[in-house]
Amino acid sequence: MEFPWDELTLAFSRTSMFPFFDIAHYLVSVMALKQRPGAATVAWKNPVSSWFTAMLHCFGGGILSCILLAEPPLRFLTNHTNILLASSIWYIVFFCPCDLVSQGYSFLPVQLLAAGMKEVTRTWKIVGGVTHANSYYSDGWIVMIAIGWARGAGGAVITACEQLLKGDWKPEGDEWLKMSFPSKITLMGSIIFTFQHTKHLAISKHNLMFLYTIFLVTIKVTMMLTKNSAVTLAPFEGTLSRMLFGWQQQFSSCERKSEVKPSSNGAVSTSSKPVPETPDSAKKHAKKED
Amino acid sequence: MEFPWDELTLAFSRTSMFPFFDIAHYLVSVMALKQRPGAATVAWKNPVSSWFTAMLHCFGGGILSCILLAEPPLRFLTNHTNILLASSIWYIVFFCPCDLVSQGYSFLPVQLLAAGMKEVTRTWKIVGGVTHANSYYSDGWIVMIAIGWARGAGGAVITACEQLLKGDWKPEGDEWLKMSFPSKITLMGSIIFTFQHTKHLAISKHNLMFLYTIFLVTIKVTMMLTKNSAVTLAPFEGTLSRMLFGWQQQFSSCERKSEVKPSSNGAVSTSSKPVPETPDSAKKHAKKED
Amino acid sequence: MEFPWDELTLAFSRTSMFPFFDIAHYLVSVMALKQRPGAATVAWKNPVSSWFTAMLHCFGGGILSCILLAEPPLRFLTNHTNILLASSIWYIVFFCPCDLVSQGYSFLPVQLLAAGMKEVTRTWKIVGGVTHANSYYSDGWIVMIAIGWARGAGGAVITACEQLLKGDWKPEGDEWLKMSFPSKITLMGSIIFTFQHTKHLAISKHNLMFLYTIFLVTIKVTMMLTKNSAVTLAPFEGTLSRMLFGWQQQFSSCERKSEVKPSSNGAVSTSSKPVPETPDSAKKHAKKED
């Protein structure tokens, strides 16, 4: 059954994002913007600012990758069709009579469908970023990973900077210090697709896109169905942290002794806030306790 | 009398900004910088930082448009004549014996002349930004509007970011959340000049430049003569908000009901701070009350 | 003995930074990062973020100069050898068993050697920045000074912005308002090398590089041996401030009178915080008092 499978994945990898998946992405982004306290008021008091923020939410990843590659950050404005699409969705979401869109979006199936389709666009963005960076630096695989990551999950960085400029900055919304789950999984995907692009992974791109998209969508839907994301995240977090930070476990016994003397307050903050993204290391600590 | 009129506007549109209008622009910008508390002290304690801030105030719009088009933000430093001009004005304003310049600038006629000439440069900047963006994206009219806006009124954004870096940031000095009057009127002008440039406005460029400049200067002088800018702004604000945000009035009756349930604090903040830039909508609310 | 001297300086100016001096630079930068409170904890909780910060500390100057010249800020990631070098040093410093590196670095001779070698790389960076900017703007000597400065001392600006994004921003760590000694001396060196490059200084480049490097290293070592940097800095500070801000002394008598009326709080803040970088002007004030 290899042949129909290949046909399926090829057809899937050739589907265009334009009308429907982009709409889902814009809808989810604008709704996420509207959930922010006071966003509706801003939209009424200063529509231009609200529209600008909505555009940043919709095209943030592309803007960040443009900045990182020294391309005009305004280039996304030349794609008039998508701008028109995102603007009309922003218009409908914020100014629809009797707020019909928000009420329709409040139904779980609609949210699941939109979120799943948004995750599909994430795969396309990562692949696009990796190939685009490859056209700049043919062997700069670190740049490819970074650009793929920026395209896929950089919107949060852009919106964080914009909130910083606006003055309503929340330090817990910081993307650097503690990566959110989407950014982690996007980084993983960006690494995988870069390795595939540099022929270090013996898998065809359309198969990888299909599998990664299935992975993303299933995780997202599971997270939304079982509200407490921590439990849902734990196994993936463990895999990810073992895959990325696994090497740090071997030193942990010695580091605990030595970590006390160089920076005491650092050690204090360790004990104060437990480490959420490495549950197995937490288990190790628990083992050491008794 | 069409011929002399055309001759007049043509001659006006061909006047060079260089010696005198630029001087007025730099003078107004540096004086605005000196009005800031502690600026004079900084100039004495750390002239380099003060000079840098003055340059940002003088060339901020160009820097922002360079950033948005991925051009070297330092390119303004290659125009040695203007840098020398702005630096000498900064030097005279801050270090003139017995502060003669500030005393001379405190006379109203001088301020009116300088402010009026500065508004003239604003027109030239908008036109330059629109044509420059057009050379990049021949049909990207949104980019043309944005670049024209950035050139004309982007200095405030740059100086805001610089204040943010310096740590003395005032959230009420925020440009995004509540546009100042100059940025609004610059946005309007940028839109008009873009439509003219894309042949959607049946008026020659030199006529439009003449009329828009007259419009800017008269508004600016009127605002400075009648201190309370709110009254002066009201009609223009009304026109502008009807031109930009007019469509939101039709839904306001229904939106008031629906706005309560999605975000209560948003509705609260609406009632707490009234909408200043749409006085007629305020009137509508008053009408609804009784 | 002119010939051996020339031979010596030529050989010195031809030494490659790559293996050893770069290692010293990365070591000093990463150790400076580790000194920050909580850095070790962040490295354990979120290695990716810590690695990113370490890269910003190691390559900040290059990133800033890339941004100022509208080149891809990620270009430093294409230099895989240096990235690998810096990453391994970051890895060793943060995750070495029993923290051996920090203990070895705590010995003064090691610190002196590393700091001295780091200062050598500063000269190379300034020269590289000046020549690189010259390839863009052949006569833009202000840009050459700025880029040389950014390459040599711009890392502090980048890390400050990154701290601002992270939320743990300290306004006294601000680089604009009060330049640190390295940035001042880098600015001086950038000016000197620019003048040499534009043939305004009758000295060969390799001689200038040798002398400036000796100057840097001696100052740095002296500062580290005599802990109280203020005393060590005073003479150089005096020379620098006379060289840069000397012209402001002639007006100070009149400016004191005139400074009171424009901005009272400015004058207050003057009296509150004394001027550290112009000790001779402070003496002048003292003279005026009696």
mmCIF file with all atom_site columns, C-alpha atoms in Angstrom, chain B residues 34-49 51-52 70-75 77-78 80 83 90-91 94-99 102-103 162 164-167, chain C residues 67-70 137 139-143 146-147 149 161 164 169 174 176-179 187 245 247-248 250-252 254-255 258-259 261-263 265-267 269-270 273 275 277:
data_model
loop_
_atom_site.group_PDB
_atom_site.id
_atom_site.type_symbol
_atom_site.label_atom_id
_atom_site.label_alt_id
_atom_site.label_comp_id
_atom_site.label_asym_id
_atom_site.label_entity_id
_atom_site.label_seq_id
_atom_site.pdbx_PDB_ins_code
_atom_site.Cartn_x
_atom_site.Cartn_y
_atom_site.Cartn_z
_atom_site.occupancy
_atom_site.B_iso_or_equiv
_atom_site.pdbx_formal_charge
_atom_site.auth_seq_id
_atom_site.auth_comp_id
_atom_site.auth_asym_id
_atom_site.auth_atom_id
_atom_site.pdbx_PDB_model_num
ATOM 1  C CA . LYS B 1 34  ? 15.548 70.488 25.267 1.00 0.00 ? 34  LYS B CA 1
ATOM 2  C CA . GLN B 1 35  ? 12.071 70.986 26.778 1.00 0.00 ? 35  GLN B CA 1
ATOM 3  C CA . ARG B 1 36  ? 12.300 67.465 28.193 1.00 0.00 ? 36  ARG B CA 1
ATOM 4  C CA . PRO B 1 37  ? 13.215 67.502 31.914 1.00 0.00 ? 37  PRO B CA 1
ATOM 5  C CA . GLY B 1 38  ? 16.888 66.852 32.522 1.00 0.00 ? 38  GLY B CA 1
ATOM 6  C CA . ALA B 1 39  ? 17.888 67.093 28.862 1.00 0.00 ? 39  ALA B CA 1
ATOM 7  C CA . ALA B 1 40  ? 20.195 70.048 29.527 1.00 0.00 ? 40  ALA B CA 1
ATOM 8  C CA . THR B 1 41  ? 21.900 68.142 32.340 1.00 0.00 ? 41  THR B CA 1
ATOM 9  C CA . VAL B 1 42  ? 22.430 65.130 30.118 1.00 0.00 ? 42  VAL B CA 1
ATOM 10 C CA . ALA B 1 43  ? 23.954 67.368 27.458 1.00 0.00 ? 43  ALA B CA 1
ATOM 11 C CA . TRP B 1 44  ? 26.511 68.575 30.032 1.00 0.00 ? 44  TRP B CA 1
ATOM 12 C CA . LYS B 1 45  ? 27.193 65.213 31.599 1.00 0.00 ? 45  LYS B CA 1
ATOM 13 C CA . ASN B 1 46  ? 27.303 63.154 28.398 1.00 0.00 ? 46  ASN B CA 1
ATOM 14 C CA . PRO B 1 47  ? 27.362 65.236 25.188 1.00 0.00 ? 47  PRO B CA 1
ATOM 15 C CA . VAL B 1 48  ? 27.669 62.160 22.985 1.00 0.00 ? 48  VAL B CA 1
ATOM 16 C CA . SER B 1 49  ? 24.416 60.707 24.275 1.00 0.00 ? 49  SER B CA 1
ATOM 17 C CA . TRP B 1 51  ? 23.975 64.521 20.400 1.00 0.00 ? 51  TRP B CA 1
ATOM 18 C CA . PHE B 1 52  ? 22.792 61.031 19.547 1.00 0.00 ? 52  PHE B CA 1
ATOM 19 C CA . ALA B 1 70  ? 15.685 47.088 5.192  1.00 0.00 ? 70  ALA B CA 1
ATOM 20 C CA . GLU B 1 71  ? 18.076 49.860 4.236  1.00 0.00 ? 71  GLU B CA 1
ATOM 21 C CA . PRO B 1 72  ? 21.047 50.783 6.459  1.00 0.00 ? 72  PRO B CA 1
ATOM 22 C CA . PRO B 1 73  ? 19.610 52.863 9.316  1.00 0.00 ? 73  PRO B CA 1
ATOM 23 C CA . LEU B 1 74  ? 22.923 54.696 9.453  1.00 0.00 ? 74  LEU B CA 1
ATOM 24 C CA . ARG B 1 75  ? 22.581 56.001 5.893  1.00 0.00 ? 75  ARG B CA 1
ATOM 25 C CA . LEU B 1 77  ? 24.989 59.757 8.598  1.00 0.00 ? 77  LEU B CA 1
ATOM 26 C CA . THR B 1 78  ? 26.445 59.885 5.091  1.00 0.00 ? 78  THR B CA 1
ATOM 27 C CA . HIS B 1 80  ? 27.477 65.185 6.008  1.00 0.00 ? 80  HIS B CA 1
ATOM 28 C CA . ILE B 1 83  ? 24.509 66.207 9.939  1.00 0.00 ? 83  ILE B CA 1
ATOM 29 C CA . TRP B 1 90  ? 22.129 71.145 18.624 1.00 0.00 ? 90  TRP B CA 1
ATOM 30 C CA . TYR B 1 91  ? 25.408 72.728 19.767 1.00 0.00 ? 91  TYR B CA 1
ATOM 31 C CA . PHE B 1 94  ? 22.356 73.480 24.212 1.00 0.00 ? 94  PHE B CA 1
ATOM 32 C CA . PHE B 1 95  ? 25.681 75.276 24.691 1.00 0.00 ? 95  PHE B CA 1
ATOM 33 C CA . CYS B 1 96  ? 25.022 78.825 23.484 1.00 0.00 ? 96  CYS B CA 1
ATOM 34 C CA . PRO B 1 97  ? 26.377 81.373 25.990 1.00 0.00 ? 97  PRO B CA 1
ATOM 35 C CA . CYS B 1 98  ? 23.659 82.682 28.272 1.00 0.00 ? 98  CYS B CA 1
ATOM 36 C CA . ASP B 1 99  ? 21.149 80.428 26.458 1.00 0.00 ? 99  ASP B CA 1
ATOM 37 C CA . SER B 1 102 ? 16.148 79.466 23.954 1.00 0.00 ? 102 SER B CA 1
ATOM 38 C CA . GLN B 1 103 ? 15.342 83.048 24.866 1.00 0.00 ? 103 GLN B CA 1
ATOM 39 C CA . GLU B 1 162 ? 15.063 55.360 22.462 1.00 0.00 ? 162 GLU B CA 1
ATOM 40 C CA . LEU B 1 164 ? 12.367 52.972 26.313 1.00 0.00 ? 164 LEU B CA 1
ATOM 41 C CA . LEU B 1 165 ? 16.031 51.950 26.010 1.00 0.00 ? 165 LEU B CA 1
ATOM 42 C CA . LYS B 1 166 ? 17.088 54.843 28.237 1.00 0.00 ? 166 LYS B CA 1
ATOM 43 C CA . GLY B 1 167 ? 14.590 53.703 30.875 1.00 0.00 ? 167 GLY B CA 1
ATOM 44 C CA . ILE C 1 67  ? 21.689 45.602 11.979 1.00 0.00 ? 67  ILE C CA 1
ATOM 45 C CA . LEU C 1 68  ? 23.125 49.081 11.447 1.00 0.00 ? 68  LEU C CA 1
ATOM 46 C CA . LEU C 1 69  ? 24.252 48.157 7.937  1.00 0.00 ? 69  LEU C CA 1
ATOM 47 C CA . ALA C 1 70  ? 21.022 46.274 7.100  1.00 0.00 ? 70  ALA C CA 1
ATOM 48 C CA . TYR C 1 137 ? 30.231 54.237 2.089  1.00 0.00 ? 137 TYR C CA 1
ATOM 49 C CA . ASP C 1 139 ? 33.615 58.647 2.270  1.00 0.00 ? 139 ASP C CA 1
ATOM 50 C CA . GLY C 1 140 ? 31.073 58.190 5.066  1.00 0.00 ? 140 GLY C CA 1
ATOM 51 C CA . TRP C 1 141 ? 33.555 58.614 7.879  1.00 0.00 ? 141 TRP C CA 1
ATOM 52 C CA . ILE C 1 142 ? 30.805 59.072 10.489 1.00 0.00 ? 142 ILE C CA 1
ATOM 53 C CA . VAL C 1 143 ? 29.398 55.684 9.493  1.00 0.00 ? 143 VAL C CA 1
ATOM 54 C CA . ALA C 1 146 ? 29.808 54.250 14.222 1.00 0.00 ? 146 ALA C CA 1
ATOM 55 C CA . ILE C 1 147 ? 30.352 50.769 12.790 1.00 0.00 ? 147 ILE C CA 1
ATOM 56 C CA . TRP C 1 149 ? 32.281 51.482 17.648 1.00 0.00 ? 149 TRP C CA 1
ATOM 57 C CA . CYS C 1 161 ? 18.049 45.098 24.656 1.00 0.00 ? 161 CYS C CA 1
ATOM 58 C CA . LEU C 1 164 ? 14.881 44.540 28.319 1.00 0.00 ? 164 LEU C CA 1
ATOM 59 C CA . TRP C 1 169 ? 16.314 45.286 32.878 1.00 0.00 ? 169 TRP C CA 1
ATOM 60 C CA . ASP C 1 174 ? 22.049 51.650 30.383 1.00 0.00 ? 174 ASP C CA 1
ATOM 61 C CA . TRP C 1 176 ? 23.320 55.492 26.243 1.00 0.00 ? 176 TRP C CA 1
ATOM 62 C CA . LEU C 1 177 ? 22.966 57.743 29.228 1.00 0.00 ? 177 LEU C CA 1
ATOM 63 C CA . LYS C 1 178 ? 26.352 57.021 30.790 1.00 0.00 ? 178 LYS C CA 1
ATOM 64 C CA . MET C 1 179 ? 28.931 55.409 28.561 1.00 0.00 ? 179 MET C CA 1
ATOM 65 C CA . LEU C 1 187 ? 34.819 55.148 20.422 1.00 0.00 ? 187 LEU C CA 1
ATOM 66 C CA . PHE C 1 245 ? 33.810 67.506 25.482 1.00 0.00 ? 245 PHE C CA 1
ATOM 67 C CA . TRP C 1 247 ? 34.678 72.854 24.406 1.00 0.00 ? 247 TRP C CA 1
ATOM 68 C CA . GLN C 1 248 ? 31.926 72.899 27.014 1.00 0.00 ? 248 GLN C CA 1
ATOM 69 C CA . GLN C 1 250 ? 34.348 77.798 28.188 1.00 0.00 ? 250 GLN C CA 1
ATOM 70 C CA . PHE C 1 251 ? 30.605 78.392 28.612 1.00 0.00 ? 251 PHE C CA 1
ATOM 71 C CA . SER C 1 252 ? 30.178 76.760 31.993 1.00 0.00 ? 252 SER C CA 1
ATOM 72 C CA . CYS C 1 254 ? 27.368 81.485 31.851 1.00 0.00 ? 254 CYS C CA 1
ATOM 73 C CA . GLU C 1 255 ? 25.487 78.213 31.455 1.00 0.00 ? 255 GLU C CA 1
ATOM 74 C CA . SER C 1 258 ? 21.048 80.311 32.311 1.00 0.00 ? 258 SER C CA 1
ATOM 75 C CA . GLU C 1 259 ? 20.529 76.663 33.136 1.00 0.00 ? 259 GLU C CA 1
ATOM 76 C CA . LYS C 1 261 ? 15.556 79.249 34.256 1.00 0.00 ? 261 LYS C CA 1
ATOM 77 C CA . PRO C 1 262 ? 14.786 76.801 31.402 1.00 0.00 ? 262 PRO C CA 1
ATOM 78 C CA . SER C 1 263 ? 14.627 73.517 33.353 1.00 0.00 ? 263 SER C CA 1
ATOM 79 C CA . ASN C 1 265 ? 14.451 70.011 37.817 1.00 0.00 ? 265 ASN C CA 1
ATOM 80 C CA . GLY C 1 266 ? 17.306 69.508 35.362 1.00 0.00 ? 266 GLY C CA 1
ATOM 81 C CA . ALA C 1 267 ? 19.505 71.780 37.453 1.00 0.00 ? 267 ALA C CA 1
ATOM 82 C CA . SER C 1 269 ? 19.334 66.614 39.188 1.00 0.00 ? 269 SER C CA 1
ATOM 83 C CA . THR C 1 270 ? 22.715 68.167 38.358 1.00 0.00 ? 270 THR C CA 1
ATOM 84 C CA . LYS C 1 273 ? 24.158 63.413 41.040 1.00 0.00 ? 273 LYS C CA 1
ATOM 85 C CA . VAL C 1 275 ? 29.429 64.465 37.210 1.00 0.00 ? 275 VAL C CA 1
ATOM 86 C CA . GLU C 1 277 ? 33.426 61.602 33.905 1.00 0.00 ? 277 GLU C CA 1
#
